[in-house]
Amino acid sequence: MKKSIGGKTLVFPAPVLIVGTYDDDHKPNVMAVAWGGICCSQPPCVSVSLRKATYSYGSIVDRRAFTVNIPSEDQVKEADYFGIASGREEDKFERAGLTPVASRLVDAPYIAEFPFVLECRLLHTLEIGLHTAFIGEILDIKVEEAVMGENGNPDMQKVRPIAYEPVNRRYFRIGSFLAKSHSVGRQIGG
Amino acid sequence: MKKSIGGKTLVFPAPVLIVGTYDDDHKPNVMAVAWGGICCSQPPCVSVSLRKATYSYGSIVDRRAFTVNIPSEDQVKEADYFGIASGREEDKFERAGLTPVASRLVDAPYIAEFPFVLECRLLHTLEIGLHTAFIGEILDIKVEEAVMGENGNPDMQKVRPIAYEPVNRRYFRIGSFLAKSHSVGRQIGG
């Protein structure tokens, strides 16, 4: 039996994405975003949605660039802090004790200590409502060598990213292996 | 030490979203999408990216509506099948033994057996490249009563959604509780 709960912002799981930008004074800033994800395969693109009121919003509009930094579960405290504080009032890198690195590809900083970083050039801006979706072309991904798998691709079990539960506002670990995609469904057909 | 792996479609974790539509003959169809997620809080909106070549693409354009159905880990086989087969050739509901239910709010079907369903009216269409992002306003969410939490909100630990690892093409379970958001970061500041 299904219960109607109205129009809420609930999709499970949401990612925890830390958006890196430079402000007008070239000060590096970061903010946490749960509304985002890959949105195109060719060119490879990622979407992140920000409210106009955020300090990072203007930085993306001005610089036409951002990074997306994916924290490991060990960095949940820093990631959460990046969603609470504003770069208008605080130097979030300094306060969290993390190191900004200037991307050579785009006009934005990434977080040295985070295991997985996307460098993005702004491709599209879509005003939706309270949030604006910024769609960035992923020019490169920088990955800690320690999280690379034996097959030459990054291994999510080594990255240990965070799964976010909106509304209840809880972070979870990624759990155990369930099945191979494009494979387990063949028991049914296709 | 970071390694450069080029521009790939990698964000961890990706969700497993099953998009429900009606085709020209009003036949219900479903397809699996990993490129999607919430993209705006007001109005509450979800984005799903589809290739033009998919059968569902035309259905969303024509009907200006879709549902997003979130499978439990017990339904991983059906969810994966929905990403392998095409509604052009197969009746995916019938073959998977699942039940289409006509939404009363939008011109699209949802999956009776899935625990969590969003009913969406198409608001924006953004051509990005190989994929097109369809942004739907979430008019309602239908939730199985069994996955509701004690606080009156759906509980992700009861939904048991699937976390997808792109490129390596693996499905994972959601793991254990890590931390409260908007809270654990206050140890740093904000």
Coordinates of C-alpha atoms in Angstrom, one line a residue:
Chain A
M1 CA 0.0 0.0 0.0
K2 CA 1.5 3.3 -1.1
K3 CA 1.2 6.5 0.9
S4 CA 1.3 10.0 -0.7
I5 CA 3.8 12.3 0.8
G6 CA 3.7 15.3 -1.6
G7 CA 6.4 16.8 -3.8
K8 CA 9.6 16.5 -1.9
T9 CA 13.3 16.6 -2.9
L10 CA 13.9 12.9 -2.3
V11 CA 16.0 10.6 -4.5
F12 CA 18.1 7.8 -2.9
P13 CA 21.0 7.9 -2.7
A14 CA 22.2 11.5 -3.3
P15 CA 25.9 12.1 -3.6
V16 CA 28.1 14.5 -1.6
L17 CA 29.8 16.8 -4.0
I18 CA 32.1 19.6 -2.9
V19 CA 32.2 22.4 -5.5
G20 CA 35.5 24.4 -5.7
T21 CA 35.6 27.9 -7.1
Y22 CA 37.7 31.2 -6.9
D23 CA 36.0 34.3 -5.8
D24 CA 36.6 37.9 -7.2
D25 CA 39.8 38.1 -5.1
H26 CA 41.0 34.8 -6.3
K27 CA 40.4 33.3 -2.9
P28 CA 39.6 29.6 -3.1
N29 CA 36.2 28.5 -1.8
V30 CA 34.3 25.3 -1.5
M31 CA 30.7 24.4 -0.9
A32 CA 28.8 21.1 -0.4
V33 CA 26.1 20.2 -2.9
A34 CA 23.8 17.2 -2.9
W35 CA 21.8 18.2 -6.0
G36 CA 24.0 17.0 -8.8
G37 CA 25.5 14.2 -10.8
I38 CA 26.6 13.1 -14.2
C39 CA 24.1 14.4 -16.9
C40 CA 25.8 13.5 -20.3
S41 CA 28.2 10.9 -21.6
Q42 CA 29.5 12.8 -24.7
P43 CA 30.8 15.3 -23.8
P44 CA 31.2 14.0 -20.3
C45 CA 29.2 16.5 -18.1
V46 CA 28.3 16.9 -14.5
S47 CA 25.5 19.1 -13.2
V48 CA 25.5 20.9 -9.8
S49 CA 22.6 22.9 -8.6
L50 CA 23.2 26.0 -6.4
R51 CA 21.0 28.7 -4.9
K52 CA 21.6 32.2 -6.1
A53 CA 22.2 33.3 -2.5
T54 CA 25.3 31.2 -2.2
Y55 CA 28.7 32.8 -2.4
S56 CA 29.9 30.1 -4.9
Y57 CA 27.1 31.0 -7.4
G58 CA 28.7 34.3 -8.5
S59 CA 32.1 32.7 -8.7
I60 CA 30.8 30.0 -11.2
V61 CA 29.0 32.7 -13.3
D62 CA 32.2 34.9 -13.4
R63 CA 34.9 32.3 -13.8
R64 CA 32.8 29.9 -15.9
A65 CA 34.6 27.0 -14.2
F66 CA 34.4 24.8 -11.1
T67 CA 35.7 21.6 -9.7
V68 CA 33.8 18.8 -8.1
N69 CA 35.6 17.1 -5.2
I70 CA 34.3 13.8 -3.8
P71 CA 35.2 13.2 -0.2
S72 CA 36.0 9.8 1.4
E73 CA 33.9 8.8 4.4
D74 CA 36.9 9.9 6.5
Q75 CA 36.3 13.4 5.3
V76 CA 32.6 13.6 6.3
K77 CA 33.3 16.3 8.9
E78 CA 35.0 18.6 6.4
A79 CA 32.4 17.9 3.8
D80 CA 29.5 18.7 6.2
Y81 CA 31.3 21.9 7.3
F82 CA 31.5 23.0 3.7
G83 CA 27.7 22.8 3.5
I84 CA 27.2 24.8 6.8
A85 CA 29.6 27.7 6.5
S86 CA 29.7 30.5 3.8
G87 CA 32.8 31.5 2.0
R88 CA 31.6 35.1 2.4
E89 CA 32.5 35.0 6.0
E90 CA 35.1 32.2 6.4
D91 CA 38.1 30.9 4.7
K92 CA 36.8 27.3 4.6
F93 CA 40.0 25.8 3.3
E94 CA 42.0 27.3 6.1
R95 CA 39.5 26.5 8.8
A96 CA 39.2 22.8 7.7
G97 CA 43.0 22.5 7.3
L98 CA 42.8 21.5 3.7
T99 CA 44.9 22.6 0.8
P100 CA 43.6 24.3 -2.4
V101 CA 45.4 23.4 -5.6
A102 CA 45.0 25.5 -8.7
S103 CA 43.7 23.5 -11.6
R104 CA 45.8 23.9 -14.7
L105 CA 42.8 23.2 -16.9
V106 CA 40.1 25.5 -15.5
D107 CA 40.0 28.6 -13.4
A108 CA 39.1 26.9 -10.2
P109 CA 40.8 25.2 -7.2
Y110 CA 40.5 21.6 -6.1
I111 CA 41.1 19.9 -2.7
A112 CA 44.5 18.2 -2.5
E113 CA 43.4 15.8 0.2
F114 CA 40.2 14.6 -1.4
P115 CA 40.6 11.3 -3.4
F116 CA 38.6 12.2 -6.5
V117 CA 38.4 15.5 -8.3
L118 CA 36.6 16.6 -11.5
E119 CA 37.8 19.7 -13.4
C120 CA 34.9 21.4 -15.2
R121 CA 34.3 24.1 -17.7
L122 CA 30.9 25.7 -17.5
L123 CA 28.9 24.7 -20.6
H124 CA 25.2 25.5 -19.7
T125 CA 23.3 27.4 -17.0
L126 CA 19.7 26.5 -16.4
E127 CA 17.6 28.6 -14.1
I128 CA 15.0 26.2 -12.6
G129 CA 13.6 27.9 -9.6
L130 CA 15.3 28.4 -6.2
H131 CA 18.2 26.5 -7.7
T132 CA 20.2 27.0 -10.9
A133 CA 21.8 24.0 -12.6
F134 CA 25.3 24.6 -13.7
I135 CA 26.4 22.0 -16.3
G136 CA 30.1 21.6 -16.6
E137 CA 32.1 19.6 -19.1
I138 CA 34.5 17.3 -17.3
L139 CA 37.9 18.1 -18.8
D140 CA 39.8 15.8 -16.6
I141 CA 39.5 13.7 -13.4
K142 CA 42.4 13.6 -10.9
V143 CA 42.4 10.5 -8.7
E144 CA 44.6 9.5 -5.8
E145 CA 46.7 6.5 -6.9
A146 CA 45.7 4.7 -3.8
V147 CA 42.0 4.5 -4.9
M148 CA 42.8 3.1 -8.4
G149 CA 41.6 -0.5 -9.1
E150 CA 43.6 -3.3 -10.7
N151 CA 41.7 -2.7 -14.0
G152 CA 43.0 0.8 -14.4
N153 CA 39.8 2.5 -13.3
P154 CA 39.0 4.1 -10.0
D155 CA 37.5 1.7 -7.5
M156 CA 34.5 3.0 -5.6
Q157 CA 35.2 0.6 -2.7
K158 CA 38.6 2.3 -2.3
V159 CA 37.2 5.8 -2.7
R160 CA 34.6 5.1 0.0
P161 CA 32.4 8.0 -1.0
I162 CA 29.4 9.1 1.1
A163 CA 25.7 8.4 0.3
Y164 CA 23.4 11.2 1.5
E165 CA 19.8 10.8 2.6
P166 CA 18.0 14.1 2.0
V167 CA 15.2 15.2 4.3
N168 CA 16.4 13.0 7.2
R169 CA 19.8 14.6 6.6
R170 CA 22.0 11.5 7.3
Y171 CA 25.2 10.4 5.7
F172 CA 25.8 6.7 5.1
R173 CA 28.7 4.5 4.0
I174 CA 28.6 2.6 0.8
G175 CA 27.9 -1.0 1.6
S176 CA 28.7 -4.4 0.2
F177 CA 28.8 -5.5 -3.5
L178 CA 25.3 -6.4 -4.8
A179 CA 25.5 -7.3 -8.5
K180 CA 27.2 -6.6 -11.8
S181 CA 25.2 -4.2 -14.0
H182 CA 24.4 -4.9 -17.6
S183 CA 24.6 -8.5 -16.5
V184 CA 22.4 -9.6 -13.6
G185 CA 19.3 -8.4 -15.5
R186 CA 20.0 -10.9 -18.3
Q187 CA 18.4 -13.6 -16.2
I188 CA 15.1 -11.8 -17.2
G189 CA 16.0 -10.9 -20.8
G190 CA 17.4 -8.2 -23.0
Chain B
M1 CA 49.8 11.7 -5.5
K2 CA 47.1 12.3 -8.0
K3 CA 46.8 10.5 -11.4
S4 CA 45.0 12.1 -14.4
I5 CA 42.5 9.8 -16.0
G6 CA 40.8 12.1 -18.5
G7 CA 37.2 13.3 -18.8
K8 CA 35.0 10.3 -17.7
T9 CA 31.5 10.1 -16.5
L10 CA 32.3 9.3 -12.9
V11 CA 30.6 10.6 -9.8
F12 CA 30.2 8.4 -6.7
P13 CA 27.7 7.2 -5.9
A14 CA 25.2 7.3 -8.8
P15 CA 21.6 6.4 -8.2
V16 CA 19.5 3.8 -10.0
L17 CA 16.4 5.5 -11.3
I18 CA 13.8 3.7 -13.3
V19 CA 11.9 6.1 -15.6
G20 CA 8.3 5.2 -16.4
T21 CA 6.5 6.4 -19.6
Y22 CA 3.7 5.7 -21.9
D23 CA 4.4 5.2 -25.6
D24 CA 2.2 6.3 -28.6
D25 CA 0.0 3.3 -28.1
H26 CA -0.3 4.0 -24.3
K27 CA 1.8 0.9 -23.6
P28 CA 3.7 1.4 -20.3
N29 CA 7.5 1.3 -20.5
V30 CA 10.4 1.7 -18.1
M31 CA 14.1 2.3 -18.5
A32 CA 17.0 2.5 -16.1
V33 CA 18.9 5.7 -15.8
A34 CA 22.0 6.5 -13.7
W35 CA 22.5 10.1 -14.9
G36 CA 20.0 11.9 -12.8
G37 CA 19.0 13.3 -9.4
I38 CA 17.3 16.2 -7.6
C39 CA 18.2 19.5 -9.2
C40 CA 16.0 22.1 -7.5
S41 CA 14.2 22.5 -4.1
Q42 CA 11.5 25.0 -5.1
P43 CA 9.7 23.8 -7.2
P44 CA 11.0 20.3 -6.2
C45 CA 12.5 19.0 -9.4
V46 CA 14.4 15.9 -10.6
S47 CA 16.6 15.6 -13.7
V48 CA 17.0 12.4 -15.8
S49 CA 19.3 12.3 -18.8
L50 CA 18.4 10.1 -21.8
R51 CA 19.9 9.5 -25.2
K52 CA 17.7 10.4 -28.1
A53 CA 18.0 6.8 -29.4
T54 CA 16.1 5.4 -26.4
Y55 CA 12.5 4.5 -26.8
S56 CA 11.5 6.4 -23.7
Y57 CA 13.0 9.7 -25.1
G58 CA 10.1 10.2 -27.5
S59 CA 7.5 9.2 -24.9
I60 CA 8.7 12.0 -22.5
V61 CA 8.7 14.6 -25.3
D62 CA 5.2 13.6 -26.4
R63 CA 3.6 13.1 -23.0
R64 CA 5.5 15.8 -21.2
A65 CA 5.5 13.5 -18.1
F66 CA 7.4 10.6 -16.5
T67 CA 7.7 8.8 -13.2
V68 CA 11.0 8.0 -11.4
N69 CA 10.8 4.6 -9.6
I70 CA 13.5 3.7 -7.0
P71 CA 14.1 0.0 -6.6
S72 CA 15.0 -1.7 -3.4
E73 CA 18.2 -3.9 -3.6
D74 CA 15.8 -6.9 -3.8
Q75 CA 14.8 -5.6 -7.2
V76 CA 18.3 -5.2 -8.7
K77 CA 17.6 -7.9 -11.3
E78 CA 14.5 -6.1 -12.6
A79 CA 16.2 -2.7 -12.5
D80 CA 19.2 -4.0 -14.4
Y81 CA 17.0 -5.6 -17.0
F82 CA 15.2 -2.3 -17.5
G83 CA 18.6 -0.9 -18.6
I84 CA 19.5 -3.7 -21.0
A85 CA 16.2 -4.3 -23.0
S86 CA 14.4 -1.8 -25.1
G87 CA 10.7 -1.1 -24.9
R88 CA 10.7 -1.0 -28.7
E89 CA 11.1 -4.8 -28.8
E90 CA 9.8 -6.0 -25.4
D91 CA 7.0 -5.4 -22.9
K92 CA 9.4 -4.9 -20.0
F93 CA 6.7 -4.8 -17.4
E94 CA 5.2 -8.1 -18.5
R95 CA 8.6 -9.8 -18.9
A96 CA 9.8 -8.6 -15.4
G97 CA 6.4 -9.6 -13.9
L98 CA 5.8 -6.1 -12.5
T99 CA 2.6 -4.1 -12.5
P100 CA 2.1 -0.7 -14.2
V101 CA -0.1 1.7 -12.3
A102 CA -1.5 4.8 -14.1
S103 CA -0.6 7.9 -12.2
R104 CA -3.6 10.1 -11.5
L105 CA -1.4 13.2 -11.6
V106 CA 0.7 12.8 -14.8
D107 CA 0.4 10.9 -18.0
A108 CA 2.8 8.2 -17.1
P109 CA 2.8 4.8 -15.3
Y110 CA 4.7 3.8 -12.1
I111 CA 5.8 0.4 -10.8
A112 CA 3.4 -0.9 -8.1
E113 CA 6.1 -3.2 -6.6
F114 CA 8.8 -0.5 -6.2
P115 CA 8.9 1.2 -2.8
F116 CA 9.5 4.8 -3.9
V117 CA 7.9 6.6 -6.8
L118 CA 8.1 10.2 -8.0
E119 CA 5.4 11.6 -10.4
C120 CA 6.8 14.3 -12.6
R121 CA 5.6 16.9 -15.1
L122 CA 8.2 17.9 -17.7
L123 CA 9.3 21.4 -17.0
H124 CA 12.5 21.8 -19.0
T125 CA 14.4 20.0 -21.7
L126 CA 18.1 20.7 -22.1
E127 CA 20.0 19.2 -25.0
I128 CA 23.6 18.7 -23.8
G129 CA 25.2 16.3 -26.2
L130 CA 24.6 12.6 -26.5
H131 CA 22.2 13.0 -23.6
T132 CA 19.3 15.3 -23.1
A133 CA 18.4 16.3 -19.5
F134 CA 14.7 16.2 -18.8
I135 CA 13.8 18.2 -15.7
G136 CA 10.5 17.3 -14.1
E137 CA 8.6 18.9 -11.4
I138 CA 7.9 16.4 -8.6
L139 CA 4.1 16.7 -8.1
D140 CA 3.9 13.9 -5.6
I141 CA 5.9 11.0 -4.2
K142 CA 4.2 7.6 -3.5
V143 CA 5.9 5.6 -0.8
E144 CA 5.3 2.1 0.5
E145 CA 4.1 2.4 4.1
A146 CA 6.6 -0.3 5.1
V147 CA 9.5 2.1 4.3
M148 CA 8.2 5.1 6.3
G149 CA 10.3 6.1 9.3
E150 CA 9.0 6.9 12.8
N151 CA 9.4 10.7 12.1
G152 CA 6.9 10.5 9.2
N153 CA 9.5 10.7 6.5
P154 CA 10.7 7.8 4.3
D155 CA 13.7 6.0 5.8
M156 CA 16.5 5.2 3.4
Q157 CA 17.6 2.3 5.5
K158 CA 14.1 0.8 4.9
V159 CA 14.0 1.7 1.2
R160 CA 17.4 0.0 0.8
P161 CA 18.1 1.7 -2.6
I162 CA 21.0 0.8 -4.9
A163 CA 24.2 2.7 -5.3
Y164 CA 25.7 2.5 -8.7
E165 CA 29.4 2.6 -9.7
P166 CA 29.7 3.9 -13.3
V167 CA 32.6 2.6 -15.5
N168 CA 33.1 -0.5 -13.4
R169 CA 29.4 -1.1 -13.7
R170 CA 28.7 -2.5 -10.2
Y171 CA 25.8 -2.2 -7.9
F172 CA 26.3 -1.8 -4.2
R173 CA 24.1 -1.8 -1.1
I174 CA 23.8 1.3 1.1
G175 CA 26.0 0.7 4.2
S176 CA 26.0 1.8 7.8
F177 CA 25.1 5.2 9.2
L178 CA 28.1 7.5 9.2
A179 CA 27.0 10.9 10.6
K180 CA 24.2 13.5 10.8
S181 CA 24.5 16.2 8.2
H182 CA 24.3 19.9 9.0
S183 CA 25.7 18.8 12.3
V184 CA 29.0 16.8 12.3
G185 CA 30.7 19.7 10.5
R186 CA 30.0 22.1 13.4
Q187 CA 33.0 20.6 15.1
I188 CA 35.0 22.7 12.6
G189 CA 32.8 25.8 12.4
G190 CA 29.9 27.4 10.6

